[in-house]
Short mmCIF file of C-alpha atoms in Angstrom, two decimals:
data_model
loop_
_atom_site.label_atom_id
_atom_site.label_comp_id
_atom_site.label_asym_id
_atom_site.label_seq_id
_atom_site.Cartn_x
_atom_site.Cartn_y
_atom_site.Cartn_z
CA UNK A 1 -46.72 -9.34 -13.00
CA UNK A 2 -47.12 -9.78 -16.54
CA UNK A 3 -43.84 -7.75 -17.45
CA UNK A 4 -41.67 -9.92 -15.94
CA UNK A 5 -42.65 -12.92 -17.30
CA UNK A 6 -41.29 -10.94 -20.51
CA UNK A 7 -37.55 -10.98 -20.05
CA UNK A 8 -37.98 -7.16 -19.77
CA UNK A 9 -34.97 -5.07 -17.77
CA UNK A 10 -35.86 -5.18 -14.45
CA UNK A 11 -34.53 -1.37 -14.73
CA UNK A 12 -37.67 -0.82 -16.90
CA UNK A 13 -40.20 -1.73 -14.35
CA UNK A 14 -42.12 0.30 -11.76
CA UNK A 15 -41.56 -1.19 -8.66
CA UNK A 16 -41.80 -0.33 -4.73
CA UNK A 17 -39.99 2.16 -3.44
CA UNK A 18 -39.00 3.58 -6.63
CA UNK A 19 -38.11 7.42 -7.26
CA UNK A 20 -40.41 8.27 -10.55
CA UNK A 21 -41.76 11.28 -11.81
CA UNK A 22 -45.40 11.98 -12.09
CA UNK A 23 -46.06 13.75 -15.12
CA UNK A 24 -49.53 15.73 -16.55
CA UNK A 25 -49.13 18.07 -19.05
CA UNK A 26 -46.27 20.04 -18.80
CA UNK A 27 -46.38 19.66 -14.83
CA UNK A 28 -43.99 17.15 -13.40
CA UNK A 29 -43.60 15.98 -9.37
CA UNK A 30 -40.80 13.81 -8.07
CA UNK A 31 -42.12 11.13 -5.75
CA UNK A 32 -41.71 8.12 -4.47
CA UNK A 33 -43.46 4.64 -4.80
CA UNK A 34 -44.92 3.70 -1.68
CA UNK A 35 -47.74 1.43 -0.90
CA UNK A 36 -51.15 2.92 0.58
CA UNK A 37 -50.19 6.20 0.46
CA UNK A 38 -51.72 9.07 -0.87
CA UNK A 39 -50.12 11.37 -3.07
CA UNK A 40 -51.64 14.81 -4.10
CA UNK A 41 -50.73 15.96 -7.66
CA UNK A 42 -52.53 18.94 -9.76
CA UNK A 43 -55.64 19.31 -6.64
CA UNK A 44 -56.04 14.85 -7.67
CA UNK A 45 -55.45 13.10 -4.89
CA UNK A 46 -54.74 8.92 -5.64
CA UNK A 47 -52.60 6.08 -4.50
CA UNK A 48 -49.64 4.44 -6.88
CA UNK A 49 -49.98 0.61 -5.91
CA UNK A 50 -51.68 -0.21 -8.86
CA UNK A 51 -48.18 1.13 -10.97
CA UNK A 52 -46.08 -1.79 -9.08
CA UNK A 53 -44.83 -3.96 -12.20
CA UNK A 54 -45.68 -1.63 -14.70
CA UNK A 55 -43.03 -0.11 -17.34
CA UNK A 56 -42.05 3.07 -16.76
CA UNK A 57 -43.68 5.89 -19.60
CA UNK A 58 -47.04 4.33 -18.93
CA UNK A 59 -50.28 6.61 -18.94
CA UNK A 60 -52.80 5.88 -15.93
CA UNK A 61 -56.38 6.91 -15.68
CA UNK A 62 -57.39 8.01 -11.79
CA UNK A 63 -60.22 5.56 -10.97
CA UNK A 64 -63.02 6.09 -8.08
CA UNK A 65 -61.21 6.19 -5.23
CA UNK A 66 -57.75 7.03 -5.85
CA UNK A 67 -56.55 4.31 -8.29
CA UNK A 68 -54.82 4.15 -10.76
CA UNK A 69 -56.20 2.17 -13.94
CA UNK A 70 -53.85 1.46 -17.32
CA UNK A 71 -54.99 3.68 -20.41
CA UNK A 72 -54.53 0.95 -22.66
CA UNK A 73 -56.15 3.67 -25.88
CA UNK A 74 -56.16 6.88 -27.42
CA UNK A 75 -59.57 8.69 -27.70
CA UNK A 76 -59.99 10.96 -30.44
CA UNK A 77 -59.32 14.61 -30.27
CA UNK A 78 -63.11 15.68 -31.16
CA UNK A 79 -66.07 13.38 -31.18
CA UNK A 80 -66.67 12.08 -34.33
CA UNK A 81 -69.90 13.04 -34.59
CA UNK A 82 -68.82 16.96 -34.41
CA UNK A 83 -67.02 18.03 -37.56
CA UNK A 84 -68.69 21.62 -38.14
CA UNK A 85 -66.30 24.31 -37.76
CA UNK A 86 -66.80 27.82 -38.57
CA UNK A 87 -65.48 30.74 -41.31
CA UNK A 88 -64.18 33.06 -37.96
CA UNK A 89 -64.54 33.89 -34.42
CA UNK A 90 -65.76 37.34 -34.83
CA UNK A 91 -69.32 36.71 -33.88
CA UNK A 92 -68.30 34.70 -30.55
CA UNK A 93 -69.04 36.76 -27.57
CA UNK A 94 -67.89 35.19 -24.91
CA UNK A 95 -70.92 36.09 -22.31
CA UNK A 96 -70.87 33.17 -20.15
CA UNK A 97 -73.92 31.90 -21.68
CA UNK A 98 -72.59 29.53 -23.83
CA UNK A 99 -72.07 26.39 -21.69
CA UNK A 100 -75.86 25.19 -20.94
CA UNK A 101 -74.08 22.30 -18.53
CA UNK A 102 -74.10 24.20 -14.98
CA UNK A 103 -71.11 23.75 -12.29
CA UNK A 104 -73.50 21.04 -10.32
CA UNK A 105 -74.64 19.32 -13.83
CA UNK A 106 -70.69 18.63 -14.42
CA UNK A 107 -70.14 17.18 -10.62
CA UNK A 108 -73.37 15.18 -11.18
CA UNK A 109 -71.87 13.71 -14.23
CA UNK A 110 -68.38 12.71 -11.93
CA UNK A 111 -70.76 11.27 -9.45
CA UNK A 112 -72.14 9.06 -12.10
CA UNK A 113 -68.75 7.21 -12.87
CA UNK A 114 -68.30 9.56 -16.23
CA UNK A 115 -64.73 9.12 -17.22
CA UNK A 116 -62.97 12.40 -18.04
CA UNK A 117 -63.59 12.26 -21.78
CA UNK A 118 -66.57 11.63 -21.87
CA UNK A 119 -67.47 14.70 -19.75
CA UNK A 120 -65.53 16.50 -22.14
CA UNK A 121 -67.76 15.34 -24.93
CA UNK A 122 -70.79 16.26 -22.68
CA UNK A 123 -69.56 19.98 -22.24
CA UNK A 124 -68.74 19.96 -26.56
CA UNK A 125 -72.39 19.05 -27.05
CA UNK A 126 -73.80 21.17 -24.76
CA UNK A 127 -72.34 24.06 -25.80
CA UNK A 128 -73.82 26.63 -28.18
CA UNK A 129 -70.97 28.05 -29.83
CA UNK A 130 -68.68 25.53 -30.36
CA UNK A 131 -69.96 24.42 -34.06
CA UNK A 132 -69.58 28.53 -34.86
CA UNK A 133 -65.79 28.04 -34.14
CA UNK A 134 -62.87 27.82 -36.68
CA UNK A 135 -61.10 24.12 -36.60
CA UNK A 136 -58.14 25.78 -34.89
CA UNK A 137 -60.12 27.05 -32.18
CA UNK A 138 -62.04 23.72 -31.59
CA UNK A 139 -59.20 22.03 -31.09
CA UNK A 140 -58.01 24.05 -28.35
CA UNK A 141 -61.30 24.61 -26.80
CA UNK A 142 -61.02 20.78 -26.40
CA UNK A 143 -57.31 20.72 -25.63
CA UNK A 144 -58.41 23.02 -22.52
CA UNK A 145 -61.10 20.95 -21.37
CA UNK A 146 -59.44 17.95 -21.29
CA UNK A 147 -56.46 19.06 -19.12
CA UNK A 148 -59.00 20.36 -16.83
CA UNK A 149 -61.26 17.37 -16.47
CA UNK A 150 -59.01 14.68 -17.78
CA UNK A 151 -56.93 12.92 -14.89
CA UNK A 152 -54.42 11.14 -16.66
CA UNK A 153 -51.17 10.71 -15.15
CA UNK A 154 -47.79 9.60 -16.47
CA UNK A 155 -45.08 7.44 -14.36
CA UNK A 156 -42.15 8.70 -15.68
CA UNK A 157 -38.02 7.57 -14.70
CA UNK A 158 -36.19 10.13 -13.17
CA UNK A 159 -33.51 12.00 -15.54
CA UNK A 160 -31.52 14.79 -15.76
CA UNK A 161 -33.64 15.91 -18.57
CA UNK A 162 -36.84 15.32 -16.43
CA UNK A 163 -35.64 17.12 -13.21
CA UNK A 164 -34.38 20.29 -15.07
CA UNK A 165 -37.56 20.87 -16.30
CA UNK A 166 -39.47 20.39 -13.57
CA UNK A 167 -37.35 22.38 -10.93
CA UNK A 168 -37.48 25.35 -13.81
CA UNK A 169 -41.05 24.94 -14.42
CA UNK A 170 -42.19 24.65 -10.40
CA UNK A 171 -39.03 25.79 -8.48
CA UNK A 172 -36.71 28.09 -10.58
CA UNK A 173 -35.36 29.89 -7.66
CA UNK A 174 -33.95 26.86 -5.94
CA UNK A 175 -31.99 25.96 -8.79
CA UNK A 176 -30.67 29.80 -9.32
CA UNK A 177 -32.79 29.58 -12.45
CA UNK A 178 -30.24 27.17 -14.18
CA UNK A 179 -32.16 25.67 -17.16
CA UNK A 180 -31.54 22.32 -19.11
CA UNK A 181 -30.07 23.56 -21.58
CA UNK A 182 -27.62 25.55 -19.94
CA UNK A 183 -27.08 22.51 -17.84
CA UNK A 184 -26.13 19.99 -20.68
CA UNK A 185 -23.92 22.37 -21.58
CA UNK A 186 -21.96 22.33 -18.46
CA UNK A 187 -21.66 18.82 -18.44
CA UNK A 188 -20.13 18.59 -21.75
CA UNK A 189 -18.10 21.64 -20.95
CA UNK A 190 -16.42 20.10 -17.79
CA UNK A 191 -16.12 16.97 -19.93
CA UNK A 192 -18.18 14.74 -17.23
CA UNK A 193 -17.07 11.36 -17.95
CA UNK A 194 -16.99 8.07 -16.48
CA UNK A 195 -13.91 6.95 -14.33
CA UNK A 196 -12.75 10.86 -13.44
CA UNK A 197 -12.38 12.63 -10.04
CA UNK A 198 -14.62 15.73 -10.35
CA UNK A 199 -15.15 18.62 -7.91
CA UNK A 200 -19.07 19.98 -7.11
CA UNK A 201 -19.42 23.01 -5.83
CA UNK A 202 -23.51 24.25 -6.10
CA UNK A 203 -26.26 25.47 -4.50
CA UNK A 204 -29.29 24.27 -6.70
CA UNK A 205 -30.46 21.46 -4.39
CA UNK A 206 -28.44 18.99 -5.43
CA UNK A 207 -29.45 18.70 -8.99
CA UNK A 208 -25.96 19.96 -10.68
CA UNK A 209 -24.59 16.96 -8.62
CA UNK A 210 -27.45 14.43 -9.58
CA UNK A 211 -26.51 15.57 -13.34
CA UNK A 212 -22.69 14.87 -12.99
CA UNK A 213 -23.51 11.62 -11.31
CA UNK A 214 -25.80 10.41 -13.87
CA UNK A 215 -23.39 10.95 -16.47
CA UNK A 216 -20.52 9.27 -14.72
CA UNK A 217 -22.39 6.15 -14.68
CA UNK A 218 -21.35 5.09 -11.16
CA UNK A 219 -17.56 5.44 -11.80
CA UNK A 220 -14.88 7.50 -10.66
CA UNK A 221 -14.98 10.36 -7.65
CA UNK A 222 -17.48 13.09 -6.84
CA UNK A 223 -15.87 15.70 -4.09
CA UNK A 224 -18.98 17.05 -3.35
CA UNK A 225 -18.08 21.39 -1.87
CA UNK A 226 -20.68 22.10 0.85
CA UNK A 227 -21.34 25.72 2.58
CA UNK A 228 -22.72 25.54 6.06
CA UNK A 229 -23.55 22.84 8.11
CA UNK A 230 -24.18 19.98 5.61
CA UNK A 231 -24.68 19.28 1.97
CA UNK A 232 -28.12 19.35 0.13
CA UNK A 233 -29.13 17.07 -1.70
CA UNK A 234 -32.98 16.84 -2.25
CA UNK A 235 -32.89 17.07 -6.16
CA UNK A 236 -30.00 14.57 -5.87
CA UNK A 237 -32.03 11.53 -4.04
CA UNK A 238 -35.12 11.80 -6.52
CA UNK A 239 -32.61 10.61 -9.63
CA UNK A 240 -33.15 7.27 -6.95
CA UNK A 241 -29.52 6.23 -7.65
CA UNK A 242 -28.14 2.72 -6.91
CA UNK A 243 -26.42 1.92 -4.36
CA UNK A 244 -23.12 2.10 -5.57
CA UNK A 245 -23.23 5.12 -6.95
CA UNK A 246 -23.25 6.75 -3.97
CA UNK A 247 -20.50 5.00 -2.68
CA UNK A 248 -18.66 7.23 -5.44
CA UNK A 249 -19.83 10.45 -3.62
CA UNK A 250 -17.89 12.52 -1.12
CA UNK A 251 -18.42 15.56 0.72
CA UNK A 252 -16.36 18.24 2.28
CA UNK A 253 -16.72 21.75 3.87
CA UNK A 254 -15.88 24.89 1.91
CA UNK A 255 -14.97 26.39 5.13
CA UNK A 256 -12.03 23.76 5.83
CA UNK A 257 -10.44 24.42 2.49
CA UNK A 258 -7.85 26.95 3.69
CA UNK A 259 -6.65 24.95 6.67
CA UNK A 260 -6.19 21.57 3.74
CA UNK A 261 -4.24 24.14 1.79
CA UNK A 262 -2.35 24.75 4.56
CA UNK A 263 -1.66 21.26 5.76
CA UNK A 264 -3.17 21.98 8.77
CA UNK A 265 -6.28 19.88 8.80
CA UNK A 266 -7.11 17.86 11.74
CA UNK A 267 -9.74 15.18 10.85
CA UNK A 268 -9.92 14.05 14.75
CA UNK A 269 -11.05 17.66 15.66
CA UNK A 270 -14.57 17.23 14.26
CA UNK A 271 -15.22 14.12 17.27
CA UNK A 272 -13.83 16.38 20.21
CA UNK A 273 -17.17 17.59 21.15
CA UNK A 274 -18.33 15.90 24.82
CA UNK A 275 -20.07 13.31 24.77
CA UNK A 276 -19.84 12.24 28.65
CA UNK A 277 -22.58 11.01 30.24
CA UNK A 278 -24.63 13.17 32.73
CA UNK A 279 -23.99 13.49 36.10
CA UNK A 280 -26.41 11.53 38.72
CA UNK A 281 -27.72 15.01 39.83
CA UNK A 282 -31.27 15.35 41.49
CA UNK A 283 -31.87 11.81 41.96
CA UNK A 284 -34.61 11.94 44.92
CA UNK A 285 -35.03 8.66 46.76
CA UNK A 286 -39.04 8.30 45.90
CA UNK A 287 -39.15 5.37 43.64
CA UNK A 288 -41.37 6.83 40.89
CA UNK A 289 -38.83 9.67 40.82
CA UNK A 290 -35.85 7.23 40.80
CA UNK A 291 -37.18 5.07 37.84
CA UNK A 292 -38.05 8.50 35.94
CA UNK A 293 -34.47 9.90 36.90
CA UNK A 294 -32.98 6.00 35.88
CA UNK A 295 -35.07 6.84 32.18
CA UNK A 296 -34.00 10.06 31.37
CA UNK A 297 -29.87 9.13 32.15
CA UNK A 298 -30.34 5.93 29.94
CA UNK A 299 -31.72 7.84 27.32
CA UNK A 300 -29.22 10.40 27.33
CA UNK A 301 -26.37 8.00 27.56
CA UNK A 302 -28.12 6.27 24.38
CA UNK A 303 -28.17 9.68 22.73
CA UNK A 304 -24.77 10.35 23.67
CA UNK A 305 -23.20 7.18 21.56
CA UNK A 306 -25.84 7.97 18.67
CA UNK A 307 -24.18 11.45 18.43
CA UNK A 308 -20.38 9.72 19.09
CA UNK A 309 -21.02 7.52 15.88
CA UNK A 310 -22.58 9.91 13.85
CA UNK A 311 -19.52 11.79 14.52
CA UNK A 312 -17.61 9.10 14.32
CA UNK A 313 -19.14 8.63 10.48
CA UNK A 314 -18.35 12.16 9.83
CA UNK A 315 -14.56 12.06 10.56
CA UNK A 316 -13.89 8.74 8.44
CA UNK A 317 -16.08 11.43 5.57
CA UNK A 318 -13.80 14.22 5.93
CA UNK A 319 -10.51 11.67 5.62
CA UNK A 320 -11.75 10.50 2.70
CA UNK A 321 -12.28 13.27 0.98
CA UNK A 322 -9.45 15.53 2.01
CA UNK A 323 -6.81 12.16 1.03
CA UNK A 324 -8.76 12.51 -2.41
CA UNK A 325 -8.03 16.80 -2.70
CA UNK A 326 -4.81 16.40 -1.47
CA UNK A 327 -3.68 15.23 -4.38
CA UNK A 328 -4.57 18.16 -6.08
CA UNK A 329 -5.42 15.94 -9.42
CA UNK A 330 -8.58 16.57 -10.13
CA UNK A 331 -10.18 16.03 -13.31
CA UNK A 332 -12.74 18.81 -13.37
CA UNK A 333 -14.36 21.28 -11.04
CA UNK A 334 -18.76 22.44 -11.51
CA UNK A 335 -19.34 25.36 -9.42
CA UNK A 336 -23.19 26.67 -9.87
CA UNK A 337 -24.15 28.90 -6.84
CA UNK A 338 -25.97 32.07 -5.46
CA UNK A 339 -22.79 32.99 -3.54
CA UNK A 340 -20.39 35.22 -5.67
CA UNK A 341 -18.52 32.61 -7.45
CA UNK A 342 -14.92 34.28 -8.04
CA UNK A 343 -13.28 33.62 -4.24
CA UNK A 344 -14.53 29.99 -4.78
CA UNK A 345 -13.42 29.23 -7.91
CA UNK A 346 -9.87 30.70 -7.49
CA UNK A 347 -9.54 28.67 -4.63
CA UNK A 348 -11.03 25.73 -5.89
CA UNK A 349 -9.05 25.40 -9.01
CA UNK A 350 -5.94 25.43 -6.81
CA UNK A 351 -7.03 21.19 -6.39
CA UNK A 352 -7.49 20.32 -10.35
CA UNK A 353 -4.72 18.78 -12.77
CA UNK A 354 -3.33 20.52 -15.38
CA UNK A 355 -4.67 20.51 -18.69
CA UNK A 356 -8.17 19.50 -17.29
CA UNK A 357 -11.63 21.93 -17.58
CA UNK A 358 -13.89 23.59 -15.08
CA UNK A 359 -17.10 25.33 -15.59
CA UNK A 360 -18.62 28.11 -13.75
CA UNK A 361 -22.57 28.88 -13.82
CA UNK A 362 -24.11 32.07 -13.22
CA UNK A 363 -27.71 33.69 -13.40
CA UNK A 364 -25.84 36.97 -13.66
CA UNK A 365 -23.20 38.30 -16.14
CA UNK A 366 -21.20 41.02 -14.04
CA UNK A 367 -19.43 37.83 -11.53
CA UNK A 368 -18.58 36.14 -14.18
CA UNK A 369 -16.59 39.33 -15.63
CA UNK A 370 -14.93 39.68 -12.71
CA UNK A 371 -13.56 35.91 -12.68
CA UNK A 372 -12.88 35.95 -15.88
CA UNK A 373 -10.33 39.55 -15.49
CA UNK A 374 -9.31 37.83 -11.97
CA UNK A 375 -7.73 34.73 -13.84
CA UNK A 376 -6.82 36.39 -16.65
CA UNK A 377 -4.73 38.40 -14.70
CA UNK A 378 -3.32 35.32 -11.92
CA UNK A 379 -2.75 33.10 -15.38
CA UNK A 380 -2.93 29.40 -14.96
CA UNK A 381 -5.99 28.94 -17.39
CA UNK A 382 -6.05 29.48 -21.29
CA UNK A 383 -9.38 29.08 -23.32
CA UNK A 384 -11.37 31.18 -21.28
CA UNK A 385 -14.85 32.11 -22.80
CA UNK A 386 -17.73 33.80 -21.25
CA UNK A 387 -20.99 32.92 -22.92
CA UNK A 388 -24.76 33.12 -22.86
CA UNK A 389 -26.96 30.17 -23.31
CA UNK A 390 -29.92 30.99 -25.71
CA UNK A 391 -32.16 28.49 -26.34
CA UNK A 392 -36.28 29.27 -28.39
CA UNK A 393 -39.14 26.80 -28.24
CA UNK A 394 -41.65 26.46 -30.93
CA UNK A 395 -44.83 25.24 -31.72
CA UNK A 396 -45.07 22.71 -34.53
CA UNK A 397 -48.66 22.37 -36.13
CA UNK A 398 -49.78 22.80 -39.33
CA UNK A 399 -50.35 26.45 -40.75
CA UNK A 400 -49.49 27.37 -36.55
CA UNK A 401 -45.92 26.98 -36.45
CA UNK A 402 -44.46 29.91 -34.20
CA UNK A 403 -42.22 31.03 -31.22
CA UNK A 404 -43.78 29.88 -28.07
CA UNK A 405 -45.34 33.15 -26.30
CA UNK A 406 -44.32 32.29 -23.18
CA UNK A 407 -40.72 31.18 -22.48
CA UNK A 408 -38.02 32.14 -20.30
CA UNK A 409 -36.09 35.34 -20.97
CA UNK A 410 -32.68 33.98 -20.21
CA UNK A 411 -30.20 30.86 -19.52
CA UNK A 412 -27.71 32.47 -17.50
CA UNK A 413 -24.49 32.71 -17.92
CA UNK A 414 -21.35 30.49 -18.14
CA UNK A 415 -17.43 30.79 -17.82
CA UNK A 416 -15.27 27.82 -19.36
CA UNK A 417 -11.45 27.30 -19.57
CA UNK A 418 -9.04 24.69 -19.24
CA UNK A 419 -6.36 24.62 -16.47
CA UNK A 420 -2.41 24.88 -16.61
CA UNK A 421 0.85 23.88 -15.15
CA UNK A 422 1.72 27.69 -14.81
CA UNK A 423 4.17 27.45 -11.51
CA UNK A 424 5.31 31.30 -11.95
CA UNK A 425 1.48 31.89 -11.36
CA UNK A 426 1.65 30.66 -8.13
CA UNK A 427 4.34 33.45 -7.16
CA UNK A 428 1.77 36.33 -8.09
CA UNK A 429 0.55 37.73 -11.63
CA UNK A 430 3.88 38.35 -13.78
CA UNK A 431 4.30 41.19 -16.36
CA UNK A 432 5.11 39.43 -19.81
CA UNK A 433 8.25 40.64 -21.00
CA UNK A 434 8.47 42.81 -24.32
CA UNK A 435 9.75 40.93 -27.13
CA UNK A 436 13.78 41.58 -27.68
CA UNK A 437 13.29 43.73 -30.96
CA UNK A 438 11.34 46.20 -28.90
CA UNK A 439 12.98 46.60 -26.34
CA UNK A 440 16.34 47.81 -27.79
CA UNK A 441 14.27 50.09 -29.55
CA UNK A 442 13.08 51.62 -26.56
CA UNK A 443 16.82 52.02 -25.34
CA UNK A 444 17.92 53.30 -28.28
CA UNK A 445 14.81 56.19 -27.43
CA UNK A 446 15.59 56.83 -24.44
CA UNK A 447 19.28 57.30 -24.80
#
């Protein structure tokens, strides 16, 4: 490939097996980079080998037949040729009428090999009205067309940046609406650095933990908080991490926490479930029935030590990560959820170092209020502060600068503090004692 011949980063280039991000528009998809096979993005269906050893941020044309071709350059906004504009747009009617180019002229013209600008430039001359329009409204007459007839995709690296936005612009609800903003301002918040042992407790498909990951750089601890039955951690595997980032991750069940705050934590207890072989039952003496009974107990014996090593794997998980929260030294603790965040976050604190910041995210306000008066009242954390992230997009163009008109109403909520070595908290909230020059007044009244 030309690019490496270059001396170009390696990290730079599209290769196989890659995570990326397929980007048109303001539409993103997380896929990944797999020889021959199809991939379906905005109702265009094509293949990605052709993007193997290209550099990542390049633009790709969807060929005849599903491939992709480099768009080496621009094309002007409007033809040349068309530079008419009109006063207004008062004497538009917009009948239908306008567009002399039928549906079947338009798939006659894809048939033909027409590339998707040049049908554009078709449907500009064919129309009837488009000279009587002002500048501003030619522009996004052609703006529409092309995103609708244009297939130009854009191979994009996966970033924190990149997967915000696209879970809030596709999926919001499986990231509890948590935008990037709001996001970036966790991570500064919990002061996500390389080289620290932070705890992850979230329920927005692994993204949250993708972010913290990406900012730690591949260094340090990640105690990763999981309700039910395992972790997830879809957003998580598109960032396409190296491997030895993940050899930084742990995980451990939320609903063990109590008995490792208790000390009573049994890592060998996970393995105890049987895992004998079957017993020799209904074994007729036919031959084709004895070599179909002989199967069946092989292949449940071979199931049997598949589930004894995965379990096996799972106990040397839980070790790890419980020796790592024993300590009780953490260096942050992320909590983003749908659950109710104030019983977590109590008892998750109860593992981080003093002096040393946690964040808590929350669509809603009310929760937060509540965690906020429940550690106000147990102590152990100064510099709390409840806010609300607030964040405007505009559009930048001349004589058309303006708010966006569609946007999203909020960013959610977050509650920050920073942890300390309070031991008479851990007795039970105590009532501060009046200052000495009140007190004898008090006496003094009451005697």
């Amino acid at each position: 490939k030309p690019y490496r011949e270059t001396g170009i980063d390696e990290r730079f280039i599209i290769k196989d097996g890659d995570f990326v991000v397929l980007q048109r528009g303001d539409v993103y998809k997380a896929v990944q980079i797999q020889k021959k096979r199809k991939v379906i993005f905005e109702k265009q269906w094509f293949f990605l080998d052709n993007a193997v050893g290209e550099l990542y941020g390049s633009t790709f044309e969807v060929a005849s037949g599903g491939s992709l071709q480099p768009r080496k350059s621009k094309h002007p906004e409007i033809p040349a040729e068309v530079k008419e504009s009109g006063m207004d747009n008062r004497n538009i009617v917009d009948d239908g009428r306008s567009q002399k180019l039928t549906r079947d002229d338009i798939e006659t013209l894809k048939e033909q090999g027409l590339k998707g600008q040049e049908i554009v430039q078709q449907l500009v001359e064919n129309s009837t009205t488009f000279r009587d329009k002002t500048e501003f409204a030619q522009e996004k007459y052609i703006k529409k067309k092309k995103k609708k007839y244009e297939n130009i995709i854009t191979i994009l690296k996966p970033s924190t940046r990149i997967l915000a936005l696209m879970y809030h612009g596709r999926e919001p609800g499986k990231i509890c609406h948590l935008r990037y903003d709001t996001l970036a301002q966790m991570l500064t918040l919990g002061n996500i650095h390389a080289g620290s042992k932070v705890i992850v407790f979230e329920t927005c498909a692994g993204l949250v933990l993708g972010a913290v990951m990406e900012r730690m750089g591949g260094y340090g601890s990640v105690i990763q908080m999981y309700p039910g039955g395992g972790p997830t951690r879809a957003a998580t595997d598109s960032f396409g991490f190296p491997e030895h980032f993940h050899r930084t991750l742990h995980e451990f069940p939320l609903c063990k926490v109590k008995a490792l705050l208790a000390g009573t934590l049994s890592p060998d207890e996970e393995g105890k479930d049987s895992v004998d072989g079957p017993a020799a039952e209904h074994l007729d003496t036919t031959a084709g029935q004895l070599i179909d009974g002989i199967f069946h107990f092989i292949l449940h014996l071979l199931q049997a030590q598949e589930k004894k090593v995965k379990m096996e794997e799972k106990r040397k998980k839980l070790s790890a990560a419980a020796a790592l929260l024993q300590g009780r030294n953490a260096d942050g603790l992320v909590v983003a959820s749908r659950f109710h965040p104030c019983p977590v976050l109590l008892t998750l604190l109860r593992f981080v170092a003093p002096s040393r910041p946690f964040v808590v995210y929350c669509q809603y306000r009310e929760p937060l209020i509540e965690c906020y008066s429940k550690l106000r009242e147990q102590g152990g954390v100064i510099n709390l502060r409840l806010s609300e992230t607030w964040l405007r997009h505009y559009q930048v163009l001349p004589n058309r600068t303006h708010p966006v008109l569609l946007m999203s109403g909020g960013g959610g909520y977050i509650l920050s503090g920073t942890t300390i070595d309070d031991s008479a908290s851990a007795s039970g909230p105590q009532k501060a004692e009046e200052p000495a020059p009140k007190r004898i007044k008090l006496q003094e009244t009451v005697a």
